[in-house]
Short mmCIF file of C-alpha atoms in Angstrom, two decimals:
data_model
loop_
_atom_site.label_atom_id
_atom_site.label_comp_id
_atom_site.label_asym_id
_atom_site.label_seq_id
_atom_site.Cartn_x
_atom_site.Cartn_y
_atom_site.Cartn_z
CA UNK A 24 10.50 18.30 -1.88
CA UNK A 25 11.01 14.26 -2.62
CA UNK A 26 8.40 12.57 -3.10
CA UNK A 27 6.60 10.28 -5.56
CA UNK A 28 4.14 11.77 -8.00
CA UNK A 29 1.43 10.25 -10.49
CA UNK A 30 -0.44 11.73 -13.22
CA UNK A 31 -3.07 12.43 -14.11
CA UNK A 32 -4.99 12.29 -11.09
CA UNK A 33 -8.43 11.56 -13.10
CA UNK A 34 -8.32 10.06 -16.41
CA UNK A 35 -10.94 8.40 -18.44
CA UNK A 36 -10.59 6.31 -21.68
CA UNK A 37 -12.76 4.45 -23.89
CA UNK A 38 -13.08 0.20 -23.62
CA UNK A 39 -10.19 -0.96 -25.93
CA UNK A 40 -7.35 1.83 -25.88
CA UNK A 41 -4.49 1.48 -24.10
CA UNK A 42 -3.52 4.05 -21.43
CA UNK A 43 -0.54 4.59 -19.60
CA UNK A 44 -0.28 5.99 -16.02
CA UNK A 45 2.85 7.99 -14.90
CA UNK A 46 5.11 7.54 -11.98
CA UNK A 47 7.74 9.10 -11.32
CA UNK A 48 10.04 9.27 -7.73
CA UNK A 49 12.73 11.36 -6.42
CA UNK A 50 13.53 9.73 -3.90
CA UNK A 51 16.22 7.82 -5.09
CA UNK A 52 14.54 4.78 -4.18
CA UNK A 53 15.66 1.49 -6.10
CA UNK A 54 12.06 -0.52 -5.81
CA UNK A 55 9.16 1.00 -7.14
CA UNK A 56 5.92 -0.78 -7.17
CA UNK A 57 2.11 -0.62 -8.78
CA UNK A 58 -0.83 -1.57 -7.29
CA UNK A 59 -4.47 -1.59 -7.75
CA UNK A 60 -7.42 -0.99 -5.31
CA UNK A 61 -10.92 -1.64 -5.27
CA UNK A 62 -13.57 -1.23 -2.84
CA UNK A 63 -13.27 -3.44 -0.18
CA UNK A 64 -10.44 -5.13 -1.47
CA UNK A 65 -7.27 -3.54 -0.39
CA UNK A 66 -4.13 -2.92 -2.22
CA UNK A 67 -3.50 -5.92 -4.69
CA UNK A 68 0.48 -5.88 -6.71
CA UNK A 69 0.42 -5.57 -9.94
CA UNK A 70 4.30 -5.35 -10.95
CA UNK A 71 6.86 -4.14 -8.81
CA UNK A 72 10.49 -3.52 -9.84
CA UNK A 73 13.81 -4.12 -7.55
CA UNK A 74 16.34 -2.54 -9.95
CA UNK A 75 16.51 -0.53 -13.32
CA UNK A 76 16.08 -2.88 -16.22
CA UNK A 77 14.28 -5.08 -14.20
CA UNK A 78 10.95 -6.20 -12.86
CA UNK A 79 8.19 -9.04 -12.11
CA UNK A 80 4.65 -9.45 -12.09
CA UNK A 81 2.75 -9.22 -8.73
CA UNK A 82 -0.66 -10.64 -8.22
CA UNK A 83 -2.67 -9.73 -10.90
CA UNK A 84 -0.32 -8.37 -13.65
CA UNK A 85 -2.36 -9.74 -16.56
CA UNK A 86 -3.57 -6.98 -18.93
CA UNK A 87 -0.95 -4.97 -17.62
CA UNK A 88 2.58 -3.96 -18.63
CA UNK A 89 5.73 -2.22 -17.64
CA UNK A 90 9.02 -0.42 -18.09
CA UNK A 91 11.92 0.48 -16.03
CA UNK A 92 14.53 2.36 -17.94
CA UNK A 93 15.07 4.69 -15.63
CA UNK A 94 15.06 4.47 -11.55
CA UNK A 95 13.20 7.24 -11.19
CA UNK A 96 10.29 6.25 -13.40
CA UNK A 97 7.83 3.28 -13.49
CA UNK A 98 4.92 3.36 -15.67
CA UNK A 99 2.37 1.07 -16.15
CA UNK A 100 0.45 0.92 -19.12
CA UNK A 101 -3.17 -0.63 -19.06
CA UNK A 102 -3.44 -2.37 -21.99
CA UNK A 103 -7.17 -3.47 -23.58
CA UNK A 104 -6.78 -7.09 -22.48
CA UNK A 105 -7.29 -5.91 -18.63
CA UNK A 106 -10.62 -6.94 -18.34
CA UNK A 107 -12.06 -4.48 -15.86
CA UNK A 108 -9.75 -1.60 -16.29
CA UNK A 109 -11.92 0.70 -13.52
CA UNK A 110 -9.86 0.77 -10.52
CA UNK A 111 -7.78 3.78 -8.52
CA UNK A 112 -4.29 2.77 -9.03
CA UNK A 113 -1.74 3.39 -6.54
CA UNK A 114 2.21 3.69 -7.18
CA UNK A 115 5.11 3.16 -4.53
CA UNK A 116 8.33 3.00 -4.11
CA UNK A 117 10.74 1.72 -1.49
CA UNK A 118 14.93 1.90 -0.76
CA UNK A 119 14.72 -1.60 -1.91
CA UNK A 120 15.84 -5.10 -0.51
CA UNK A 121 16.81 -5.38 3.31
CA UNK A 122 14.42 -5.77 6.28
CA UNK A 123 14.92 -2.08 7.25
CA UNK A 124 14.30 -0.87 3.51
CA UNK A 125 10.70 -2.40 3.30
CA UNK A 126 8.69 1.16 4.01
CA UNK A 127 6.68 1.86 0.99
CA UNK A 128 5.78 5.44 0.35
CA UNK A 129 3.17 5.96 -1.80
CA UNK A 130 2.18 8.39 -4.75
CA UNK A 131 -1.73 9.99 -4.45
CA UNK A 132 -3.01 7.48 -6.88
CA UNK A 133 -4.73 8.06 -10.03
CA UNK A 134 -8.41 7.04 -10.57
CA UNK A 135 -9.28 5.21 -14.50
CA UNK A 136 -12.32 5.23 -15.47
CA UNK A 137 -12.94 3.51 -18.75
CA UNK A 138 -16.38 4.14 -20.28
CA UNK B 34 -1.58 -13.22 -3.52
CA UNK B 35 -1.13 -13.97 0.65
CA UNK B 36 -2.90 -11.64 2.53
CA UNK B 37 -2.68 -10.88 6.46
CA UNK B 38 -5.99 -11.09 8.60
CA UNK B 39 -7.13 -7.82 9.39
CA UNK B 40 -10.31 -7.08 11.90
CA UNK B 41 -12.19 -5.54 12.55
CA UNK B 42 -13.32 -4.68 8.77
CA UNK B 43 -15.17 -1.84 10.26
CA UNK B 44 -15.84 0.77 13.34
CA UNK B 45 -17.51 3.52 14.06
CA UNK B 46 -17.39 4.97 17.30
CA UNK B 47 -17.65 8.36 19.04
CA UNK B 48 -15.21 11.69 19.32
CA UNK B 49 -12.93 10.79 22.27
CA UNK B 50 -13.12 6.96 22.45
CA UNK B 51 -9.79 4.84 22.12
CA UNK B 52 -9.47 2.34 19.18
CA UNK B 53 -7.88 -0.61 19.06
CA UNK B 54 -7.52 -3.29 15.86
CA UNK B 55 -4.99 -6.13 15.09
CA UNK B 56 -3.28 -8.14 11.81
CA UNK B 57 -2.51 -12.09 12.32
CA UNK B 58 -0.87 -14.00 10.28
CA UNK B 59 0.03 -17.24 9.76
CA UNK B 60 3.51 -16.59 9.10
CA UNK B 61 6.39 -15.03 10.74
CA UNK B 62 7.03 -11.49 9.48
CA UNK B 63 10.46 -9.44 9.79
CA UNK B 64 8.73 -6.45 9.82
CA UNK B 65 5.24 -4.56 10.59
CA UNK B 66 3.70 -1.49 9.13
CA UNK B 67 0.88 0.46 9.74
CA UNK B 68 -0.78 3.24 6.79
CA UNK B 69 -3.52 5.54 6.86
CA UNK B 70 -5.30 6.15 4.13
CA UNK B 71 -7.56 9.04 3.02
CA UNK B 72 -10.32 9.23 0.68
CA UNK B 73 -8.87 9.83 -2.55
CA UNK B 74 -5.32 9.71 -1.64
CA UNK B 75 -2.72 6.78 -1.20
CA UNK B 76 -1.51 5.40 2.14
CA UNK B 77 0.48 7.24 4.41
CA UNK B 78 2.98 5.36 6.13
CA UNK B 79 2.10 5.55 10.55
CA UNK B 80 4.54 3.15 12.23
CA UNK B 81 7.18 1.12 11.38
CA UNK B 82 8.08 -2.26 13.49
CA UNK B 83 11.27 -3.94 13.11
CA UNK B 84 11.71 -5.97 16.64
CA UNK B 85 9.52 -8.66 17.94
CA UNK B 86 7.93 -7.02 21.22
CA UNK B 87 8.73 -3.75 19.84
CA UNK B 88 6.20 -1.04 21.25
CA UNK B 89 6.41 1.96 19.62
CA UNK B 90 4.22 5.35 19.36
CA UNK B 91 3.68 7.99 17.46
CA UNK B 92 1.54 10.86 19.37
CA UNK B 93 -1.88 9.07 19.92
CA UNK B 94 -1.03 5.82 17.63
CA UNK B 95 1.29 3.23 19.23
CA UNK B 96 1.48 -0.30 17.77
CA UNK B 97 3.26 -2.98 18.70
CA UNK B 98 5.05 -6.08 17.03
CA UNK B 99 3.74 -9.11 18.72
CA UNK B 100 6.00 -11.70 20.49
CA UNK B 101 5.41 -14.20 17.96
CA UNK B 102 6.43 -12.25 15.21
CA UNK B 103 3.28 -13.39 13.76
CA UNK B 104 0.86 -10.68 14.83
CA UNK B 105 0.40 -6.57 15.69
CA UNK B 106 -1.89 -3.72 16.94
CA UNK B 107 -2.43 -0.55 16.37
CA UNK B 108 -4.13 1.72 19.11
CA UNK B 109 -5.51 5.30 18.77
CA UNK B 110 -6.11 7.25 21.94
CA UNK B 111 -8.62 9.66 22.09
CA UNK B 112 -10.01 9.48 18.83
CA UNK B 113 -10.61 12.60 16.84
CA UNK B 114 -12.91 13.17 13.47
CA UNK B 115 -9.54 13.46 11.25
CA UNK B 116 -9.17 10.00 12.32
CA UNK B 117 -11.26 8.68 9.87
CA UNK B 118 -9.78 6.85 6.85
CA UNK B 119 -8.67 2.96 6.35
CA UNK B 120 -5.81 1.72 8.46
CA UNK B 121 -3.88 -0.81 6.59
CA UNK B 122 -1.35 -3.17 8.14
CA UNK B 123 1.51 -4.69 6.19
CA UNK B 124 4.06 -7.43 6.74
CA UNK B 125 7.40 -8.03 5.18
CA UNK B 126 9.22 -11.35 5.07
CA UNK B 127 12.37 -11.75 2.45
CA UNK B 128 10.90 -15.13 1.42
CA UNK B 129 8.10 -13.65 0.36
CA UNK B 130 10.06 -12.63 -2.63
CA UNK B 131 11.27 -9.38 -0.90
CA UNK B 132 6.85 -7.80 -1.24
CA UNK B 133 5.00 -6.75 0.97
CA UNK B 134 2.24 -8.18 2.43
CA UNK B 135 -0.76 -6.59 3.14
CA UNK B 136 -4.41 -6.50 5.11
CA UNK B 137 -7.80 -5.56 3.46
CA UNK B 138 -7.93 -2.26 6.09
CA UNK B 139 -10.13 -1.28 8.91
CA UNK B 140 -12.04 1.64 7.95
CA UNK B 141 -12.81 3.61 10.76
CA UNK B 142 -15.26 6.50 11.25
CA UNK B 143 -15.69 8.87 13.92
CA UNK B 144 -18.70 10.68 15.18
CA UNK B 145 -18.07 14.12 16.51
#
């Protein structure tokens, strides 16, 4: 079945280690995206990606990083600068530019918690 | 970031009752879409709008992309407890550097 899938689901981590959340697509999708959600907040971009080798920061991409090597992966890695790390993050991905290519579909998240 | 206006924030109503909520913007948008989302789980894409005045449904949701290009709806009919979640609407607009745009959600509970 395509589809997008993160992992872990959970994960916890100590203040000041770096972690790095998985996502990875088979839908052949060129644009993948990351975003981060907190209560009463909605979804706020943190990086998004239009091509392989390629991608720019969203809204709040400091203390975050990126890599696209490959079009079917786009992790993000949480780096110890990110302030307040404790959020449920939330990948997507999309067929890319064009006004009919705009539906994001949507991995089930994973949920940091750093203690 | 932009963000569309989204209302209400909140409902909760009762098994059977029709629900109704909009997204405004201040900016035309190219394209509307409404998620769901569970606790727990990401969004799950709903309807997709691609024409201003476009009406379109999908069993008891039907939203429509407003005239002005600057606003839509979402209705459920008949509202059922696995209705309850956060309903997100999100705009696209290519000079928006090709991202989507989204509302803070309506979350929306049902009593049975």
């Amino acid at each position: 079945d395509g589809g997008i899938t993160q992992s872990p689901k959970y994960l916890f981590r100590k203040e000041g280690q770096n972690v790095t959340l998985s996502c990875e697509q088979n839908l052949n999708h060129d644009a993948m995206y990351w975003y981060r959600q907190d209560p009463g907040q909605g979804l706020r971009l943190i990086y998004y990606s239009q091509i392989v080798n390629d991608f720019q920061k969203g809204d709040i991409a400091e203390g975050y990083s990126v890599s696209r090597e490959k079009k079917e992966s786009f992790p993000l890695t949480v780096t110890s600068a990110q302030k307040n790390p404790t959020a449920f993050y939330l990948c997507a991905s999309s067929r890319g530019q064009g006004i009919l290519n705009t539906e994001a579909f949507f991995g089930q998240g994973t949920r940091l918690t750093v203690v | 970031g932009q963000q569309l206006n989204q209302s209400p924030q909140s409902m909760f109503i009762q098994e059977g009752e029709d629900v109704s909520m909009n997204c405004t913007s201040s900016s035309i948008f190219n394209t509307w879409l409404w998620y769901k989302q569970e606790p727990g789980e990401g969004p799950v894409l709903l309807i997709a709008l691609y024409k201003a005045g476009e009406l379109t449904s999908n069993g008891r949701l039907t939203a429509q992309f407003g005239i002005t290009r600057k606003d839509s709806f979402l209705n459920i009919s008949a509202s059922i407890p696995s209705d309850v979640g956060i309903y997100f609407c999100a705009g696209y607009n290519a000079g928006n550097n090709r991202k989507l745009i989204w509302g803070l959600g309506t979350s929306l509970a049902v009593n049975p």
